[in-house]
Coordinates of C-alpha atoms in Angstrom, one line a residue:
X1 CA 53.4 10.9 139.7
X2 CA 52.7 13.0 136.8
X3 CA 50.7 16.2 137.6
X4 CA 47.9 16.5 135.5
X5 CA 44.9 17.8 138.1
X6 CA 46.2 20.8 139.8
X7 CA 44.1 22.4 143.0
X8 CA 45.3 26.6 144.1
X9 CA 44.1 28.0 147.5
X10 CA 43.0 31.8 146.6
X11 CA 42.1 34.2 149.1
X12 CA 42.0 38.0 149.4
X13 CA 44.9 38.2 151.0
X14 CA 48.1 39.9 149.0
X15 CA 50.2 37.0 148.1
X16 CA 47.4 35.2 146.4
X17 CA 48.8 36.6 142.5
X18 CA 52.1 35.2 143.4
X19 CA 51.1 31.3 143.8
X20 CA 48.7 31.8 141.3
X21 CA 51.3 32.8 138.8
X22 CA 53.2 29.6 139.6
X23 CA 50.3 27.5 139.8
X24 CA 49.5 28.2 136.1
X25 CA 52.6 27.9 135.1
X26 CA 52.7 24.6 136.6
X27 CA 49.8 23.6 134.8
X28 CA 51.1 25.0 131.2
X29 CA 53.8 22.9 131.7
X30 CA 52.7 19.8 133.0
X31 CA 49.5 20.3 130.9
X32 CA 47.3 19.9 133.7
X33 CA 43.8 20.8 134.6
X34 CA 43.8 24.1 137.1
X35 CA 41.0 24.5 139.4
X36 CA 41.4 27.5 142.4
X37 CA 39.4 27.3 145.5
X38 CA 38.4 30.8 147.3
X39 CA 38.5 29.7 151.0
X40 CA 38.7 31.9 153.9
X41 CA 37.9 33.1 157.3
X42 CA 34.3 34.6 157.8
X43 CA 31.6 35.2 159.8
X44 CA 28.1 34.8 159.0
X45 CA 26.3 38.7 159.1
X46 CA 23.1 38.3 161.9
X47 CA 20.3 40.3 162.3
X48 CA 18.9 39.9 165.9
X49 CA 18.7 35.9 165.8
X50 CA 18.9 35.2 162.3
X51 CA 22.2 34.8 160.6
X52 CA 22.4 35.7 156.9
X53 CA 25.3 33.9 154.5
X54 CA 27.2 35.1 152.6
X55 CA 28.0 38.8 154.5
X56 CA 28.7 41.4 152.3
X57 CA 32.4 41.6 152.6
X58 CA 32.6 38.4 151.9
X59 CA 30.6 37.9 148.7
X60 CA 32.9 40.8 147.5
X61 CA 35.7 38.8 147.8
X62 CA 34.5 35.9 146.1
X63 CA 33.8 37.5 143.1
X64 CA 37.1 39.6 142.9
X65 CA 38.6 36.4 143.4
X66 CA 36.5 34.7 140.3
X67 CA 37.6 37.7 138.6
X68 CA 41.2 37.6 138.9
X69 CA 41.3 33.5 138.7
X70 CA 39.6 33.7 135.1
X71 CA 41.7 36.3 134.3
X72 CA 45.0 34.1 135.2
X73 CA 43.9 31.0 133.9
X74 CA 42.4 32.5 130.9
X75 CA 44.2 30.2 128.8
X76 CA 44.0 26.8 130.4
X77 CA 41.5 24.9 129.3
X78 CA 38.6 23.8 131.6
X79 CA 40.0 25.8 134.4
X80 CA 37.5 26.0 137.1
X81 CA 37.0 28.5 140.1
X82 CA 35.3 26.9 143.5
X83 CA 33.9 28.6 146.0
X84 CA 34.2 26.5 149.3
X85 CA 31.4 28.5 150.9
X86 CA 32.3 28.3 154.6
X87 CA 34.2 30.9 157.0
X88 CA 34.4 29.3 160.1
X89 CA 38.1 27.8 160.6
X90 CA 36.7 23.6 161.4
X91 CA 34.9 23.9 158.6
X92 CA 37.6 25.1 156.0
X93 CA 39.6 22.9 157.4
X94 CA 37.3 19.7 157.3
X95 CA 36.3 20.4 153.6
X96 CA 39.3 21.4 152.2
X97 CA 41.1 18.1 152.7
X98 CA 38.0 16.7 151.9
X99 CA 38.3 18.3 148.5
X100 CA 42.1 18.1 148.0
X101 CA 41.7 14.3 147.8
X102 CA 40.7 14.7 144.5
X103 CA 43.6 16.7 143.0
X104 CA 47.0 15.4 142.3
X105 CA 48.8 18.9 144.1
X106 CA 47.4 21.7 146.1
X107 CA 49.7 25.2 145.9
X108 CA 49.2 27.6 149.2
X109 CA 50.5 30.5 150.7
X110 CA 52.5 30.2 153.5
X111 CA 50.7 31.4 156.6
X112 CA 51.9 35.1 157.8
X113 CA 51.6 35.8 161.0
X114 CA 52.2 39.3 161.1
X115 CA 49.3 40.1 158.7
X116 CA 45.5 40.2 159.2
X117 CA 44.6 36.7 159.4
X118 CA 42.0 35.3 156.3
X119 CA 42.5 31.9 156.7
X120 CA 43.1 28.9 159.8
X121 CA 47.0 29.3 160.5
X122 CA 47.5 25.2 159.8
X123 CA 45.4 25.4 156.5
X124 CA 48.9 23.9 154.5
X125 CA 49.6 21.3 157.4
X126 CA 46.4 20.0 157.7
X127 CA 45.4 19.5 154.2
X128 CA 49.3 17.9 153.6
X129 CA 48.6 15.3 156.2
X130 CA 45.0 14.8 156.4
X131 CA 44.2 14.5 152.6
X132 CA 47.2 11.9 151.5
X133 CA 47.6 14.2 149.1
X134 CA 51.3 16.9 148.6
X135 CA 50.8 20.4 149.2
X136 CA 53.4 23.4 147.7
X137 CA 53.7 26.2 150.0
X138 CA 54.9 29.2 149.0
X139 CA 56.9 31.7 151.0
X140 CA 54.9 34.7 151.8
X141 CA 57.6 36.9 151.2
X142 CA 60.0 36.8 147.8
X143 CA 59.2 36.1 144.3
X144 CA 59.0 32.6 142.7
X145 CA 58.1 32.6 139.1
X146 CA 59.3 28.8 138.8
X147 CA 60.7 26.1 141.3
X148 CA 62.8 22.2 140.3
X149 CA 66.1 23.8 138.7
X150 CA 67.9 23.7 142.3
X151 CA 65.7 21.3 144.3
X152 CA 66.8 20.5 148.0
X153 CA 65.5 17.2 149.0
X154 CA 65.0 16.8 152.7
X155 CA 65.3 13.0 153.3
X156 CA 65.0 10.8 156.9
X157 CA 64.0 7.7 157.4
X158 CA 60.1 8.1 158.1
X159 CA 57.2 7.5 156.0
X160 CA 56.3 11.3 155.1
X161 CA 59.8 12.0 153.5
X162 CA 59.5 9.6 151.3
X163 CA 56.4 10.0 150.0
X164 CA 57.4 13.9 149.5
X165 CA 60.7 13.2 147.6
X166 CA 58.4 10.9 145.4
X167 CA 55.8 13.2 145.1
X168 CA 58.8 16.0 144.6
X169 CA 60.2 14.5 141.6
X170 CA 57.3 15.7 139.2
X171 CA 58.2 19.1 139.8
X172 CA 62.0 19.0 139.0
X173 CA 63.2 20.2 136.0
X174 CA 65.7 18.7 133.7
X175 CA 69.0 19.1 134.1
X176 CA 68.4 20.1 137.4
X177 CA 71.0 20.4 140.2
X178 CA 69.5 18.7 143.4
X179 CA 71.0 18.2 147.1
X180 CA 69.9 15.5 149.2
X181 CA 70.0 16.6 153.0
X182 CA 70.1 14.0 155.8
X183 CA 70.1 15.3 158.3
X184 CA 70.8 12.8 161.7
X185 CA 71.0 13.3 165.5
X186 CA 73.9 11.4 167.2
X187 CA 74.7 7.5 167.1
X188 CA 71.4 7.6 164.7
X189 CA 72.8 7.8 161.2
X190 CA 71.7 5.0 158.6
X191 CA 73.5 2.9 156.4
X192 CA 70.8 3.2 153.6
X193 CA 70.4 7.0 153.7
X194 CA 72.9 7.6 150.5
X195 CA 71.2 5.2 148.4
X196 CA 68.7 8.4 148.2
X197 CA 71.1 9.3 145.5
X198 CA 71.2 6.0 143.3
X199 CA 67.2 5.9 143.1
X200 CA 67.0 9.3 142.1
X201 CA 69.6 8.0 139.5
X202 CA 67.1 6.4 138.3
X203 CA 64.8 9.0 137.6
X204 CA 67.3 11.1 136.0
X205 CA 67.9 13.1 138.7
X206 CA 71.8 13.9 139.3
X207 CA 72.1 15.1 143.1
X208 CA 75.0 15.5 145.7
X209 CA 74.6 13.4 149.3
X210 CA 75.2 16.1 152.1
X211 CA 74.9 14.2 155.7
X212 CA 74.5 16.9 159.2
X213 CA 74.1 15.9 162.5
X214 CA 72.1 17.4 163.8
X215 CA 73.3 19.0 167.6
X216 CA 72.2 22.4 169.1
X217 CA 70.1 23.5 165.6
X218 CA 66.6 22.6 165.0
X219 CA 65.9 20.1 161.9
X220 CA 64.6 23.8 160.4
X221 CA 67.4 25.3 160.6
X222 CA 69.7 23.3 159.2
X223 CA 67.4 22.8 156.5
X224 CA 66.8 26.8 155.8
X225 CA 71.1 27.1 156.1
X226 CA 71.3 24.3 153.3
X227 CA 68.6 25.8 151.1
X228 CA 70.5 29.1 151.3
X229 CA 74.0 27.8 150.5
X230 CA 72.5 25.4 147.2
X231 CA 70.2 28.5 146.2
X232 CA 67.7 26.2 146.5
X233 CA 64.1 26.7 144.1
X234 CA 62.4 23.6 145.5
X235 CA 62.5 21.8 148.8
X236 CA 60.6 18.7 149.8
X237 CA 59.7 17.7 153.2
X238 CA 58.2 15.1 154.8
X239 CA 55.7 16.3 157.9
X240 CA 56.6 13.7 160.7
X241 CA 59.6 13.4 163.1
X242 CA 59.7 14.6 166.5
X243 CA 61.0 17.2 168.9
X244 CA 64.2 18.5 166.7
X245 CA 63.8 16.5 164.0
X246 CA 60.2 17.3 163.3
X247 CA 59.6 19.9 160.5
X248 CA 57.6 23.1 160.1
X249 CA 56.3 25.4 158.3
X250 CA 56.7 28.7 160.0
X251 CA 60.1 29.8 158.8
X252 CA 60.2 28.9 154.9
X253 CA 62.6 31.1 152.8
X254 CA 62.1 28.4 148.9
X255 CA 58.7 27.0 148.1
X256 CA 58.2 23.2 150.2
X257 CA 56.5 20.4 148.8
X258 CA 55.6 18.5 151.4
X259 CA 53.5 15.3 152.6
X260 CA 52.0 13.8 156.1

Protein backbone atom coordinates (compact mmCIF):
# COMPACT_ATOMS: atom_id res chain seq x y z
CA UNK A 1 0.00 0.00 0.00
CA UNK A 2 1.85 3.17 -0.73
CA UNK A 3 1.31 5.96 1.79
CA UNK A 4 0.32 8.91 0.22
CA UNK A 5 -2.63 10.41 2.65
CA UNK A 6 -1.28 10.54 6.08
CA UNK A 7 -3.86 11.30 9.23
CA UNK A 8 -1.77 12.57 13.00
CA UNK A 9 -3.77 12.60 16.33
CA UNK A 10 -2.57 15.98 18.17
CA UNK A 11 -3.59 16.80 21.55
CA UNK A 12 -2.25 19.03 24.38
CA UNK A 13 -0.75 16.46 25.95
CA UNK A 14 3.37 16.34 26.01
CA UNK A 15 4.24 13.67 23.53
CA UNK A 16 2.26 15.24 20.80
CA UNK A 17 5.83 17.02 19.19
CA UNK A 18 7.30 13.55 19.16
CA UNK A 19 4.65 11.76 16.64
CA UNK A 20 4.37 14.75 14.99
CA UNK A 21 7.99 14.90 14.12
CA UNK A 22 7.72 11.39 12.72
CA UNK A 23 4.56 11.93 11.09
CA UNK A 24 6.09 14.58 8.80
CA UNK A 25 8.81 12.86 8.25
CA UNK A 26 6.81 10.13 7.07
CA UNK A 27 5.07 12.29 4.80
CA UNK A 28 8.46 13.90 3.29
CA UNK A 29 9.38 10.66 2.48
CA UNK A 30 6.61 9.01 1.15
CA UNK A 31 5.50 12.30 -0.37
CA UNK A 32 2.19 12.19 1.21
CA UNK A 33 -0.50 14.55 2.09
CA UNK A 34 -0.38 15.43 6.14
CA UNK A 35 -3.53 16.35 7.80
CA UNK A 36 -3.44 16.48 12.03
CA UNK A 37 -6.69 16.14 13.89
CA UNK A 38 -6.83 18.00 17.53
CA UNK A 39 -9.11 15.58 19.38
CA UNK A 40 -9.53 15.37 23.02
CA UNK A 41 -11.30 15.03 26.22
CA UNK A 42 -13.70 18.00 27.28
CA UNK A 43 -16.51 19.16 28.82
CA UNK A 44 -18.89 21.64 27.54
CA UNK A 45 -18.69 24.96 30.11
CA UNK A 46 -22.69 25.53 31.49
CA UNK A 47 -24.19 28.39 32.82
CA UNK A 48 -27.25 27.28 35.05
CA UNK A 49 -28.99 25.14 32.22
CA UNK A 50 -27.36 26.22 29.28
CA UNK A 51 -24.21 24.67 28.03
CA UNK A 52 -21.79 26.78 26.08
CA UNK A 53 -19.10 25.04 23.39
CA UNK A 54 -16.22 25.42 23.09
CA UNK A 55 -15.03 26.16 26.99
CA UNK A 56 -12.30 28.31 27.29
CA UNK A 57 -9.55 25.91 28.07
CA UNK A 58 -10.42 24.11 25.39
CA UNK A 59 -10.45 26.67 22.51
CA UNK A 60 -6.90 27.48 23.93
CA UNK A 61 -5.80 24.32 23.08
CA UNK A 62 -7.06 24.24 19.73
CA UNK A 63 -5.41 27.02 18.63
CA UNK A 64 -1.92 26.21 20.21
CA UNK A 65 -2.40 23.08 18.53
CA UNK A 66 -3.07 24.91 14.93
CA UNK A 67 -0.17 26.77 15.86
CA UNK A 68 2.39 24.22 16.37
CA UNK A 69 0.80 21.84 13.48
CA UNK A 70 1.49 24.76 10.81
CA UNK A 71 4.61 25.33 12.26
CA UNK A 72 5.63 21.49 11.78
CA UNK A 73 4.19 20.98 8.55
CA UNK A 74 5.21 24.17 7.26
CA UNK A 75 6.70 22.70 4.39
CA UNK A 76 4.35 20.00 3.22
CA UNK A 77 2.15 20.98 0.81
CA UNK A 78 -1.67 21.17 1.37
CA UNK A 79 -1.24 20.10 4.96
CA UNK A 80 -4.29 20.58 6.74
CA UNK A 81 -5.22 20.99 10.61
CA UNK A 82 -8.91 19.54 11.75
CA UNK A 83 -10.57 20.26 14.58
CA UNK A 84 -12.81 17.22 15.53
CA UNK A 85 -14.91 19.48 17.71
CA UNK A 86 -16.21 17.07 20.36
CA UNK A 87 -14.90 16.23 24.11
CA UNK A 88 -16.98 13.66 25.25
CA UNK A 89 -15.10 10.20 25.00
CA UNK A 90 -18.35 8.19 22.55
CA UNK A 91 -18.13 10.86 20.46
CA UNK A 92 -14.26 11.02 19.75
CA UNK A 93 -14.45 7.77 19.48
CA UNK A 94 -17.42 7.40 16.95
CA UNK A 95 -15.96 10.20 14.63
CA UNK A 96 -12.61 9.53 14.64
CA UNK A 97 -12.88 6.13 12.98
CA UNK A 98 -15.40 7.74 11.02
CA UNK A 99 -12.69 10.08 9.77
CA UNK A 100 -9.71 7.71 9.63
CA UNK A 101 -11.49 5.83 6.95
CA UNK A 102 -10.37 8.23 4.64
CA UNK A 103 -6.60 8.30 5.33
CA UNK A 104 -4.19 5.66 4.27
CA UNK A 105 -2.38 5.73 8.19
CA UNK A 106 -3.24 7.31 11.35
CA UNK A 107 0.01 8.00 13.88
CA UNK A 108 -0.96 8.24 17.81
CA UNK A 109 0.40 8.38 20.98
CA UNK A 110 0.32 5.61 23.06
CA UNK A 111 -2.03 6.07 25.91
CA UNK A 112 -0.27 6.91 29.48
CA UNK A 113 -1.81 5.99 32.22
CA UNK A 114 0.11 7.65 34.73
CA UNK A 115 -0.56 11.10 33.24
CA UNK A 116 -3.70 13.39 33.28
CA UNK A 117 -5.88 11.83 30.89
CA UNK A 118 -6.83 14.17 27.43
CA UNK A 119 -8.13 11.58 25.44
CA UNK A 120 -10.47 7.97 25.69
CA UNK A 121 -7.75 5.29 26.89
CA UNK A 122 -8.67 2.92 23.62
CA UNK A 123 -8.57 5.95 21.19
CA UNK A 124 -5.55 3.69 19.05
CA UNK A 125 -7.48 0.31 19.47
CA UNK A 126 -10.60 1.52 18.42
CA UNK A 127 -9.84 3.45 15.46
CA UNK A 128 -7.17 0.30 14.33
CA UNK A 129 -10.15 -2.07 14.37
CA UNK A 130 -13.21 -0.05 13.71
CA UNK A 131 -11.93 2.08 10.75
CA UNK A 132 -10.26 -0.92 8.51
CA UNK A 133 -7.73 1.32 8.35
CA UNK A 134 -3.56 0.71 10.24
CA UNK A 135 -2.88 2.88 13.05
CA UNK A 136 1.11 3.70 14.29
CA UNK A 137 1.32 4.08 17.90
CA UNK A 138 4.06 5.64 19.37
CA UNK A 139 5.55 4.77 22.75
CA UNK A 140 4.91 7.54 25.17
CA UNK A 141 8.20 7.37 26.49
CA UNK A 142 11.63 7.35 24.31
CA UNK A 143 12.57 9.09 21.23
CA UNK A 144 11.76 7.92 17.58
CA UNK A 145 12.93 10.20 14.94
CA UNK A 146 12.38 7.25 12.27
CA UNK A 147 11.08 3.60 12.35
CA UNK A 148 11.50 0.39 9.12
CA UNK A 149 15.49 -0.05 9.46
CA UNK A 150 14.96 -2.96 12.17
CA UNK A 151 11.32 -3.90 11.74
CA UNK A 152 9.89 -6.92 13.98
CA UNK A 153 7.01 -8.43 12.33
CA UNK A 154 4.62 -10.06 14.60
CA UNK A 155 2.97 -12.90 12.53
CA UNK A 156 0.00 -15.66 13.54
CA UNK A 157 -2.34 -17.12 11.70
CA UNK A 158 -5.46 -14.63 12.03
CA UNK A 159 -6.78 -12.14 9.76
CA UNK A 160 -5.46 -8.90 11.60
CA UNK A 161 -1.73 -10.01 11.39
CA UNK A 162 -1.84 -10.18 8.14
CA UNK A 163 -3.32 -7.32 7.09
CA UNK A 164 -0.72 -5.43 9.54
CA UNK A 165 2.47 -7.13 8.03
CA UNK A 166 0.91 -5.96 4.59
CA UNK A 167 0.04 -2.73 5.73
CA UNK A 168 3.69 -2.72 7.58
CA UNK A 169 5.70 -3.17 4.49
CA UNK A 170 5.19 0.55 3.32
CA UNK A 171 7.02 1.76 6.24
CA UNK A 172 10.19 -0.42 5.94
CA UNK A 173 13.19 0.92 4.74
CA UNK A 174 15.65 -0.45 2.34
CA UNK A 175 18.01 -2.56 3.23
CA UNK A 176 16.30 -3.14 6.23
CA UNK A 177 16.98 -5.97 8.74
CA UNK A 178 13.54 -7.49 9.68
CA UNK A 179 12.60 -10.55 12.21
CA UNK A 180 9.54 -12.46 11.76
CA UNK A 181 8.17 -13.60 15.23
CA UNK A 182 5.71 -16.57 15.44
CA UNK A 183 4.98 -17.00 18.20
CA UNK A 184 2.67 -20.55 18.97
CA UNK A 185 1.12 -22.17 22.05
CA UNK A 186 1.70 -25.97 22.25
CA UNK A 187 0.69 -28.74 19.65
CA UNK A 188 -0.52 -25.39 17.57
CA UNK A 189 2.39 -24.59 15.40
CA UNK A 190 1.72 -24.29 11.44
CA UNK A 191 3.38 -25.71 8.63
CA UNK A 192 2.84 -22.40 6.52
CA UNK A 193 4.11 -19.93 9.20
CA UNK A 194 7.86 -19.72 7.55
CA UNK A 195 6.64 -19.02 4.24
CA UNK A 196 6.17 -15.38 5.96
CA UNK A 197 9.70 -15.12 4.96
CA UNK A 198 9.62 -16.13 1.10
CA UNK A 199 6.60 -13.53 0.45
CA UNK A 200 8.41 -10.83 2.06
CA UNK A 201 11.10 -12.10 -0.43
CA UNK A 202 9.16 -10.93 -2.65
CA UNK A 203 8.87 -7.51 -1.64
CA UNK A 204 12.43 -7.10 -1.04
CA UNK A 205 12.38 -7.54 2.33
CA UNK A 206 15.33 -9.90 3.73
CA UNK A 207 14.13 -11.21 7.37
CA UNK A 208 15.11 -14.10 9.75
CA UNK A 209 12.18 -16.74 10.89
CA UNK A 210 12.29 -16.82 14.83
CA UNK A 211 9.43 -19.51 16.09
CA UNK A 212 8.53 -19.27 20.37
CA UNK A 213 6.08 -21.20 22.07
CA UNK A 214 4.53 -19.60 23.83
CA UNK A 215 4.18 -21.19 27.76
CA UNK A 216 4.01 -19.19 31.00
CA UNK A 217 4.66 -15.59 29.05
CA UNK A 218 1.94 -13.51 27.57
CA UNK A 219 1.98 -13.09 23.55
CA UNK A 220 3.27 -9.36 24.91
CA UNK A 221 5.89 -10.33 26.37
CA UNK A 222 7.57 -12.33 24.25
CA UNK A 223 6.98 -9.89 21.78
CA UNK A 224 8.58 -6.80 23.85
CA UNK A 225 11.73 -9.56 24.75
CA UNK A 226 12.18 -10.01 20.91
CA UNK A 227 11.86 -6.34 20.06
CA UNK A 228 14.62 -5.73 22.61
CA UNK A 229 17.04 -8.40 21.54
CA UNK A 230 16.64 -7.30 17.38
CA UNK A 231 16.67 -3.47 18.53
CA UNK A 232 13.74 -3.30 16.89
CA UNK A 233 12.41 0.41 15.14
CA UNK A 234 9.11 -0.99 13.84
CA UNK A 235 6.74 -3.67 14.93
CA UNK A 236 3.57 -4.78 13.36
CA UNK A 237 0.76 -6.39 15.01
CA UNK A 238 -2.29 -7.74 14.21
CA UNK A 239 -5.26 -6.83 17.07
CA UNK A 240 -7.11 -10.30 17.29
CA UNK A 241 -6.17 -13.50 19.19
CA UNK A 242 -7.34 -14.51 22.42
CA UNK A 243 -6.53 -14.92 26.09
CA UNK A 244 -2.44 -15.17 25.78
CA UNK A 245 -2.17 -14.82 22.44
CA UNK A 246 -4.21 -11.77 22.08
CA UNK A 247 -2.15 -8.44 21.72
CA UNK A 248 -2.14 -5.02 23.44
CA UNK A 249 -1.26 -1.99 23.64
CA UNK A 250 -0.43 -1.04 27.13
CA UNK A 251 3.26 -2.09 27.38
CA UNK A 252 4.92 -0.75 23.98
CA UNK A 253 8.70 -0.06 24.28
CA UNK A 254 9.15 0.49 19.56
CA UNK A 255 6.45 2.19 17.66
CA UNK A 256 3.44 -0.68 16.46
CA UNK A 257 1.73 -0.63 13.37
CA UNK A 258 -1.07 -2.39 13.87
CA UNK A 259 -4.56 -3.49 12.29
CA UNK A 260 -8.14 -5.13 13.62
Amino acid sequence: MALKNLLVHLDGGPRTAERLALAVRLAVRHGARLSGVFAQLAEAHRVGVVADWPPAAYAEAAAASRDAFSAAARDLPEAEWIDLNRGGEEEILHRFAALAGYFDLTVFGQFDETARRTVPAELATHVGTVSGRPVLVIPYAGHFPDVGRRPLFAWSETASAARALEDGLALVQPEAEALVLYAHERDQRSEFAERTIAHLARHGVTAQFEPFLIEDESLMDVILNFASDHGADLMTLGLGGRGRSKPTLRELTVPVLCAG
